[in-house]
CSV table of C-alpha atoms and ligand atoms in Angstrom, one decimal:
chain,number,residue,atom,x,y,z
R,1,MET,CA,14.0,-27.0,63.4
R,2,LYS,CA,13.1,-29.4,60.3
R,3,ASP,CA,16.2,-29.5,57.7
R,4,HIS,CA,15.5,-28.1,54.2
R,5,ALA,CA,16.7,-31.3,52.7
R,6,ASP,CA,14.0,-33.4,53.5
R,7,CYS,CA,12.1,-31.0,51.2
R,8,GLN,CA,11.1,-32.0,47.7
R,9,TYR,CA,11.2,-28.5,45.7
R,10,SER,CA,9.6,-27.7,42.5
R,11,ILE,CA,11.3,-27.1,39.1
R,12,THR,CA,13.0,-24.5,39.0
R,13,PRO,CA,10.6,-21.6,37.7
R,14,GLU,CA,13.2,-20.7,34.5
R,15,ALA,CA,12.4,-24.3,33.1
R,16,TYR,CA,9.1,-23.0,32.7
R,17,THR,CA,10.2,-20.0,31.0
R,18,SER,CA,13.0,-19.5,28.8
R,19,PRO,CA,14.1,-20.5,25.7
R,20,ALA,CA,17.1,-22.4,26.6
R,21,PHE,CA,14.9,-25.1,28.8
R,22,HIS,CA,12.3,-24.7,25.8
R,23,ARG,CA,15.6,-26.1,23.6
R,24,LEU,CA,16.0,-28.5,26.3
R,25,ASP,CA,12.7,-29.7,26.6
R,26,LYS,CA,12.2,-30.1,22.7
R,27,SER,CA,15.2,-32.5,22.9
R,28,LEU,CA,13.7,-34.7,25.9
R,29,PHE,CA,10.8,-34.9,23.6
R,30,ALA,CA,13.0,-36.5,20.7
R,31,ARG,CA,15.0,-38.4,22.9
R,32,HIS,CA,12.4,-40.2,25.4
R,33,TRP,CA,9.3,-42.3,25.0
R,34,ILE,CA,6.3,-39.9,24.3
R,35,GLY,CA,3.2,-41.0,25.2
R,36,ILE,CA,0.7,-39.6,22.4
R,37,GLY,CA,-2.8,-40.5,24.1
R,38,ARG,CA,-5.2,-43.5,23.5
R,39,ALA,CA,-4.5,-46.4,20.9
R,40,ASP,CA,-7.7,-46.0,19.2
R,41,LEU,CA,-6.6,-42.7,18.0
R,42,VAL,CA,-5.8,-44.6,14.7
R,43,PRO,CA,-8.4,-47.4,15.1
R,44,ASP,CA,-8.4,-49.4,12.4
R,45,ALA,CA,-6.2,-50.6,9.7
R,46,GLY,CA,-5.6,-47.9,6.8
R,47,ARG,CA,-6.2,-44.8,9.4
R,48,PHE,CA,-3.6,-42.3,10.1
R,49,ARG,CA,-3.3,-39.3,11.6
R,50,THR,CA,-0.1,-36.4,11.5
R,51,LEU,CA,1.2,-35.6,14.9
R,52,ASP,CA,3.9,-32.4,15.5
R,53,ILE,CA,6.2,-33.8,18.2
R,54,ALA,CA,9.4,-31.8,19.1
R,55,GLY,CA,8.9,-29.6,16.0
R,56,GLN,CA,8.9,-32.7,13.6
R,57,SER,CA,5.8,-34.2,11.7
R,58,ILE,CA,5.0,-37.6,12.0
R,59,LEU,CA,2.8,-39.9,10.4
R,60,LEU,CA,1.1,-42.4,12.5
R,61,LEU,CA,-0.8,-45.3,10.7
R,62,ARG,CA,-2.4,-48.6,11.1
R,63,ASP,CA,-0.8,-51.0,8.1
R,64,ARG,CA,-3.0,-53.7,6.7
R,65,GLU,CA,-2.5,-55.9,9.5
R,66,GLY,CA,-3.6,-53.5,12.2
R,67,THR,CA,-0.5,-52.6,13.5
R,68,LEU,CA,0.5,-49.3,14.6
R,69,ARG,CA,3.6,-47.5,12.9
R,70,ALA,CA,5.1,-44.2,12.7
R,71,PHE,CA,7.1,-42.8,9.9
R,72,ALA,CA,8.9,-39.7,9.5
R,73,ASN,CA,6.6,-37.5,7.8
R,74,THR,CA,8.8,-36.6,4.5
R,75,CYS,CA,9.1,-38.0,1.3
R,76,ARG,CA,12.3,-40.2,0.6
R,77,HIS,CA,13.1,-38.2,-2.5
R,78,ARG,CA,13.7,-34.7,-2.4
R,79,ALA,CA,11.7,-35.2,1.6
R,80,ALA,CA,8.5,-33.6,0.4
R,81,ARG,CA,5.7,-33.6,3.1
R,82,LEU,CA,3.6,-36.9,2.3
R,83,MET,CA,0.6,-36.4,4.3
R,84,GLU,CA,-1.8,-34.0,6.1
R,85,GLY,CA,-4.2,-33.7,9.3
R,86,GLU,CA,-5.9,-37.5,9.5
R,87,GLY,CA,-8.0,-39.7,7.1
R,88,GLU,CA,-8.0,-42.9,5.5
R,89,CYS,CA,-5.5,-44.5,3.2
R,90,ARG,CA,-4.8,-47.6,1.3
R,91,GLY,CA,-1.0,-46.4,0.9
R,92,ILE,CA,0.7,-43.1,0.7
R,93,ARG,CA,1.7,-41.3,-2.6
R,94,CYS,CA,4.0,-38.4,-2.4
R,95,PRO,CA,2.3,-35.2,-3.8
R,96,PHE,CA,5.9,-34.3,-5.6
R,97,HIS,CA,7.1,-36.8,-7.9
R,98,SER,CA,4.5,-39.6,-6.7
R,99,TRP,CA,6.8,-42.4,-5.0
R,100,ALA,CA,4.3,-44.4,-3.1
R,101,TYR,CA,4.7,-46.1,-0.1
R,102,ARG,CA,2.5,-49.3,1.3
R,103,LEU,CA,1.6,-48.7,4.6
R,104,ASP,CA,4.2,-50.9,6.2
R,105,GLY,CA,6.7,-48.1,5.0
R,106,SER,CA,8.0,-49.8,2.0
R,107,LEU,CA,8.3,-47.9,-1.7
R,108,VAL,CA,6.4,-49.9,-4.2
R,109,ALA,CA,6.8,-47.2,-7.0
R,110,ALA,CA,8.9,-44.6,-8.3
R,111,PRO,CA,8.2,-43.3,-11.7
R,112,GLN,CA,10.7,-43.8,-14.2
R,113,MET,CA,13.6,-44.2,-11.5
R,114,ASP,CA,13.9,-48.1,-12.6
R,115,ALA,CA,16.4,-46.9,-15.3
R,116,VAL,CA,18.3,-45.3,-13.0
R,117,ALA,CA,21.5,-47.4,-12.3
R,118,GLY,CA,21.9,-48.0,-8.5
R,119,PHE,CA,18.6,-47.1,-7.5
R,120,ASP,CA,17.4,-49.5,-5.3
R,121,LYS,CA,13.5,-49.4,-4.0
R,122,ALA,CA,14.5,-51.6,-0.7
R,123,GLU,CA,16.8,-48.7,0.5
R,124,ASN,CA,14.0,-45.9,0.1
R,125,GLY,CA,11.4,-47.1,2.6
R,126,LEU,CA,9.9,-44.6,4.4
R,127,ILE,CA,12.0,-43.9,7.6
R,128,PRO,CA,10.2,-45.8,10.7
R,129,TYR,CA,10.4,-44.5,14.2
R,130,ARG,CA,9.3,-46.7,17.8
R,131,VAL,CA,5.6,-47.1,18.4
R,132,GLU,CA,3.9,-49.6,20.5
R,133,GLU,CA,0.8,-50.1,22.5
R,134,ARG,CA,0.6,-50.9,26.4
R,135,ALA,CA,-2.8,-50.8,28.4
R,136,GLY,CA,-4.7,-49.1,25.4
R,137,PHE,CA,-2.0,-45.9,25.2
R,138,ALA,CA,0.2,-45.5,22.3
R,139,PHE,CA,4.0,-44.2,23.0
R,140,LEU,CA,6.3,-43.3,20.7
R,141,CYS,CA,10.0,-43.2,20.7
R,142,LEU,CA,12.0,-40.8,17.6
R,143,SER,CA,15.6,-42.1,19.3
R,144,GLU,CA,16.9,-45.3,18.6
R,145,GLU,CA,18.9,-45.2,21.6
R,146,ALA,CA,16.2,-45.2,24.0
R,147,PRO,CA,15.8,-48.4,26.2
R,148,GLU,CA,12.6,-50.7,25.4
R,149,LEU,CA,9.5,-49.1,26.2
R,150,ASP,CA,8.9,-52.1,28.9
R,151,ALA,CA,12.1,-50.9,30.9
R,152,VAL,CA,11.1,-47.6,30.9
R,153,LEU,CA,7.7,-48.1,32.3
R,154,GLY,CA,8.7,-50.7,34.6
R,155,ASP,CA,5.6,-51.6,37.1
R,156,PHE,CA,2.9,-49.9,35.2
R,157,ASP,CA,1.0,-53.0,34.2
R,158,ALA,CA,0.9,-54.2,37.5
R,159,VAL,CA,0.0,-51.0,38.9
R,160,HIS,CA,-2.7,-50.6,36.9
R,161,ALA,CA,-3.7,-53.8,36.3
R,162,SER,CA,-7.4,-53.4,38.4
R,163,TRP,CA,-8.4,-51.1,35.8
R,164,PRO,CA,-9.9,-53.0,32.4
R,165,LEU,CA,-7.7,-49.8,30.4
R,166,ALA,CA,-7.3,-51.7,27.3
R,167,ASP,CA,-10.7,-52.2,26.6
R,168,LEU,CA,-11.8,-48.6,26.9
R,169,VAL,CA,-12.7,-46.5,23.9
R,170,THR,CA,-12.4,-43.0,23.4
R,171,THR,CA,-15.7,-40.6,23.4
R,172,ARG,CA,-13.7,-37.4,22.8
R,173,ARG,CA,-10.3,-35.9,21.4
R,174,ARG,CA,-10.1,-32.7,22.2
R,175,GLU,CA,-6.9,-30.2,21.3
R,176,ILE,CA,-6.5,-26.8,22.9
R,177,GLU,CA,-3.0,-24.7,23.2
R,178,VAL,CA,-2.9,-22.9,26.5
R,179,ALA,CA,-0.9,-20.4,27.6
R,180,CYS,CA,1.2,-22.1,29.9
R,181,ASN,CA,4.6,-23.9,29.9
R,182,TRP,CA,3.7,-27.5,29.4
R,183,LYS,CA,5.0,-28.7,32.5
R,184,ALA,CA,2.5,-26.4,34.0
R,185,PHE,CA,-0.1,-28.1,33.0
R,186,LEU,CA,1.0,-31.6,34.2
R,187,ASP,CA,1.7,-30.4,37.4
R,188,VAL,CA,-2.1,-28.7,38.3
R,189,PHE,CA,-3.5,-32.2,36.9
R,190,ASN,CA,-1.7,-34.2,39.3
R,191,ASP,CA,-2.3,-31.3,42.2
R,192,TYR,CA,-4.5,-32.2,45.2
R,193,TYR,CA,-3.4,-29.0,47.0
R,194,HIS,CA,-5.3,-26.7,44.7
R,195,LEU,CA,-8.3,-28.7,44.8
R,196,PRO,CA,-10.3,-26.4,47.6
R,197,PHE,CA,-9.3,-23.1,45.9
R,198,VAL,CA,-9.2,-23.7,42.2
R,199,HIS,CA,-12.3,-25.7,42.6
R,200,PRO,CA,-14.3,-24.8,45.6
R,201,ASP,CA,-17.8,-25.6,44.3
R,202,SER,CA,-17.2,-28.0,41.3
R,203,ILE,CA,-15.2,-30.5,42.5
R,204,ASN,CA,-13.3,-30.1,45.8
R,205,SER,CA,-16.0,-32.1,48.1
R,206,ILE,CA,-15.7,-35.1,46.0
R,207,TYR,CA,-11.8,-35.6,46.9
R,208,GLY,CA,-10.5,-36.3,50.2
R,209,GLN,CA,-7.2,-36.9,51.2
R,210,PRO,CA,-5.2,-39.3,48.8
R,211,ASP,CA,-3.7,-41.7,50.1
R,212,ASP,CA,0.4,-42.0,50.0
R,213,GLN,CA,1.7,-41.9,46.5
R,214,THR,CA,2.0,-45.9,45.1
R,215,PRO,CA,5.7,-46.6,45.2
R,216,THR,CA,6.6,-47.2,41.6
R,217,LYS,CA,9.3,-48.8,39.7
R,218,GLY,CA,9.6,-46.9,36.1
R,219,ALA,CA,9.5,-43.1,34.4
R,220,TYR,CA,6.1,-42.8,36.2
R,221,ALA,CA,4.4,-41.6,38.8
R,222,SER,CA,1.1,-43.1,40.4
R,223,GLN,CA,-1.3,-41.9,43.6
R,224,PHE,CA,-4.3,-43.5,44.2
R,225,GLY,CA,-7.4,-41.5,46.7
R,226,ALA,CA,-11.1,-42.3,47.1
R,227,THR,CA,-13.9,-40.0,46.3
R,228,GLU,CA,-17.0,-39.4,47.4
R,229,GLY,CA,-19.1,-40.0,44.3
R,230,THR,CA,-18.0,-40.4,41.4
R,231,GLY,CA,-14.5,-37.6,40.5
R,232,GLY,CA,-16.1,-38.4,36.6
R,233,LEU,CA,-19.0,-35.4,37.4
R,234,LEU,CA,-19.3,-32.2,38.9
R,235,GLU,CA,-20.9,-32.4,42.8
R,236,THR,CA,-24.0,-31.4,41.3
R,237,GLN,CA,-24.0,-34.0,38.8
R,238,GLN,CA,-23.4,-37.1,40.4
R,239,ALA,CA,-27.7,-38.5,39.6
R,240,HIS,CA,-26.1,-39.3,36.2
R,241,ALA,CA,-23.2,-42.0,37.3
R,242,LEU,CA,-22.4,-44.6,35.2
R,243,PRO,CA,-21.4,-47.9,36.8
R,244,THR,CA,-18.1,-48.9,37.6
R,245,MET,CA,-15.7,-50.4,35.1
R,246,PRO,CA,-16.3,-54.4,34.8
R,247,GLY,CA,-13.4,-55.9,37.1
R,248,LEU,CA,-13.2,-53.0,39.3
R,249,ALA,CA,-14.0,-53.7,43.0
R,250,GLY,CA,-13.0,-52.9,46.5
R,251,ARG,CA,-11.8,-49.7,47.3
R,252,GLU,CA,-10.6,-49.3,43.7
R,253,ALA,CA,-14.1,-49.0,42.7
R,254,HIS,CA,-14.5,-45.9,44.8
R,255,GLY,CA,-11.2,-43.9,43.8
R,256,ALA,CA,-9.7,-42.6,41.1
R,257,ARG,CA,-5.8,-43.3,40.1
R,258,TYR,CA,-3.8,-40.0,39.2
R,259,SER,CA,-0.8,-41.3,37.2
R,260,TRP,CA,1.6,-39.6,35.0
R,261,VAL,CA,4.3,-40.9,32.8
R,262,PHE,CA,6.7,-38.9,32.2
R,263,PRO,CA,7.6,-36.8,30.5
R,264,ASN,CA,4.2,-35.9,28.8
R,265,MET,CA,1.2,-37.8,29.5
R,266,THR,CA,-1.0,-38.3,32.6
R,267,PHE,CA,-4.4,-39.9,32.7
R,268,ALA,CA,-7.4,-40.4,35.9
R,269,ALA,CA,-8.2,-44.0,36.1
R,270,ASN,CA,-11.8,-43.4,37.7
R,271,SER,CA,-14.1,-45.9,38.4
R,272,ASP,CA,-16.4,-45.2,35.6
R,273,ALA,CA,-14.4,-42.9,33.3
R,274,LEU,CA,-10.3,-42.7,32.3
R,275,TRP,CA,-9.5,-39.4,30.9
R,276,VAL,CA,-5.9,-38.7,29.7
R,277,TYR,CA,-4.1,-35.1,29.1
R,278,GLU,CA,-0.9,-35.6,27.0
R,279,ALA,CA,1.3,-31.4,26.6
R,280,TYR,CA,3.7,-30.8,24.4
R,281,PRO,CA,5.5,-27.7,24.2
R,282,LEU,CA,4.8,-25.0,22.1
R,283,ALA,CA,6.8,-22.3,23.2
R,284,PRO,CA,8.3,-21.4,26.6
R,285,ASP,CA,5.1,-20.4,27.8
R,286,ARG,CA,2.7,-22.1,25.8
R,287,CYS,CA,1.5,-26.1,25.1
R,288,HIS,CA,-0.7,-27.6,22.8
R,289,VAL,CA,-2.8,-30.2,25.1
R,290,VAL,CA,-4.9,-32.8,23.8
R,291,GLN,CA,-8.0,-34.5,26.0
R,292,SER,CA,-9.1,-37.7,25.8
R,293,ALA,CA,-12.5,-39.1,27.7
R,294,CYS,CA,-12.7,-43.0,27.5
R,295,PHE,CA,-15.7,-45.5,28.6
R,296,HIS,CA,-16.2,-48.9,29.0
R,297,PRO,CA,-17.8,-50.4,25.9
R,298,GLU,CA,-20.5,-52.3,28.0
R,299,THR,CA,-21.1,-49.0,29.5
R,300,LEU,CA,-21.5,-47.1,25.7
R,301,ALA,CA,-24.0,-49.9,25.3
R,302,ARG,CA,-26.7,-48.9,27.6
R,303,PRO,CA,-29.1,-47.3,26.9
R,304,GLY,CA,-29.1,-43.7,27.4
R,305,ALA,CA,-25.4,-43.7,27.6
R,306,ASP,CA,-24.7,-41.2,25.4
R,307,ALA,CA,-26.6,-38.3,27.0
R,308,SER,CA,-24.6,-39.4,30.1
R,309,VAL,CA,-21.0,-39.3,28.3
R,310,ALA,CA,-22.3,-35.7,27.5
R,311,VAL,CA,-22.5,-35.0,31.0
R,312,TYR,CA,-19.0,-36.2,31.9
R,313,HIS,CA,-18.0,-34.4,28.8
R,314,ASP,CA,-18.9,-31.3,30.7
R,315,ARG,CA,-17.7,-32.1,33.9
R,316,LEU,CA,-14.2,-32.3,32.2
R,317,ASP,CA,-14.5,-28.5,30.3
R,318,ALA,CA,-16.2,-26.9,33.4
R,319,ALA,CA,-13.0,-28.0,35.7
R,320,LEU,CA,-10.5,-27.5,33.2
R,321,ASP,CA,-11.8,-23.8,32.6
R,322,GLU,CA,-11.1,-23.4,36.3
R,323,ASP,CA,-7.6,-24.9,36.0
R,324,LEU,CA,-6.9,-22.8,32.6
R,325,ALA,CA,-7.2,-19.2,34.6
R,326,ALA,CA,-5.1,-20.4,37.5
R,327,LEU,CA,-2.5,-22.2,35.2
R,328,GLU,CA,-2.2,-18.7,32.8
R,329,ASN,CA,-1.9,-16.5,36.5
R,330,GLN,CA,0.8,-19.2,37.6
R,331,GLN,CA,2.4,-18.5,34.3
R,332,ARG,CA,2.6,-14.6,34.7
R,333,GLY,CA,4.1,-15.7,38.5
R,334,LEU,CA,6.9,-17.9,36.8
R,335,ALA,CA,8.1,-15.1,34.6
R,336,CYS,CA,9.0,-12.7,37.5
R,337,PRO,CA,12.9,-12.8,37.3
R,338,SER,CA,13.1,-13.4,41.3
R,339,ALA,CA,10.6,-16.7,40.9
R,340,ARG,CA,12.7,-19.3,42.6
R,341,PRO,CA,12.0,-23.0,43.5
R,342,GLY,CA,9.3,-24.1,45.8
R,343,VAL,CA,8.6,-26.5,48.7
R,344,LEU,CA,5.9,-29.1,47.7
R,345,HIS,CA,3.6,-31.1,50.0
R,346,PRO,CA,4.4,-34.4,50.1
R,347,LEU,CA,1.5,-36.1,50.2
R,348,LEU,CA,-0.4,-33.3,48.0
R,349,GLU,CA,1.9,-32.6,45.6
R,350,ALA,CA,3.3,-36.1,45.3
R,351,ASN,CA,3.3,-37.1,41.6
R,352,VAL,CA,4.3,-33.6,41.2
R,353,GLY,CA,7.7,-33.7,43.3
R,354,SER,CA,8.2,-37.1,41.5
R,355,PHE,CA,8.1,-35.5,38.3
R,356,ALA,CA,10.6,-32.9,39.3
R,357,ARG,CA,12.9,-35.3,40.1
R,358,TRP,CA,13.1,-37.3,37.1
R,359,TYR,CA,13.1,-33.9,35.3
R,360,ASP,CA,15.8,-32.4,37.2
R,361,SER,CA,17.8,-35.6,36.8
R,362,THR,CA,17.0,-36.4,33.3
R,363,THR,CA,17.7,-32.9,31.8
R,364,LEU,CA,20.9,-32.6,33.9
R,365,SER,CA,21.8,-35.8,31.7
R,366,LEU,CA,21.2,-34.3,28.5
R,367,THR,CA,22.7,-30.8,29.5
R,368,ALA,CA,26.3,-33.1,30.0
R,369,LEU,CA,25.8,-34.8,27.1
R,370,LYS,CA,26.0,-31.5,24.8
R,371,GLU,CA,29.0,-30.1,27.1
R,372,PRO,CA,32.5,-30.6,26.4
R,373,GLN,CA,34.0,-33.1,28.9
R,374,GLY,CA,36.9,-31.7,31.0
D,401,FES,S1,10.0,-35.3,-3.5
D,401,FES,FE1,8.4,-37.1,-3.3
D,401,FES,S2,8.5,-38.2,-5.2
D,401,FES,FE2,10.0,-36.7,-5.1
D,402,FE2,FE1,-7.8,-28.8,38.8
């Protein structure tokens, strides 16, 4: 007889539906390193973009030296919102009383405040957050207490060393709102089990059985699987296949590595393309999703590359549409009061299981932080 203790169970359905877990998830996002996608979301010096993370507006920008920086998007005078949307700027000027900040966050001008005894510009710069780049990805941390990013990522670089991830260029960044919990969205991206049932005629025949999950050290999970053709295209589109990324060889040139950097960013490193999904909680049953598609610059320099890249983008949309219908249906089932954790397949839902373990232990420690010590 099989022993249940050997089985990995899914996260409790309540964590996908209840306001209490939604609050817990927001505090998870406020305490941990969060993957905010590709670092070229602000490509050059002076480019900025505002992000909403855990209900907090963040101003992300590249300073004059090209260093990525993140600040609370709130003025140090009387807390007006500083910037909206995205664009280019030479500095940051508050629309309320015109305090002006450099791109490094330092306060450079505050009208008439020089006459105020005790006022020191050096003490009134923008509130900075940690933001770092690794392998072409950008990571943000709102907490001062979280460990260094390298300690969190562990052996991430070594596991992904074959792919020239840092060189890849984003060709598309698409944002959508999905009627499911953010964790469910990330789960399905890492799920081999659903392929024959949700994607029977689009991509299923491209994917074989994946390899055993890669043992990893760090807050991420990763699994490689061989593919028949490229997973970057639908079964019917394989004639549009772009070349393998420079440097990729052997088995890794004929498959896809699915990785999930906990909690909120997951990606598929294919032989010819990378795509990335970030998911952010909006409500227990609603999330904000960012999709990025990336290619090597040598691939993009080829004649006719634009037309081929558009076919890759279409494949992403086609598979996503099939997933969205499955996710919205799953969310309805998760809301059933009798829903309970289920047994995961150790090979076909390996990354899903790893995240479930990480989430259970992390949220348990967050809950412990809030409860009085007895
Ligand atoms: S609130 Fe920004 S200058 Fe007054
Ligand atoms: Fe899917």
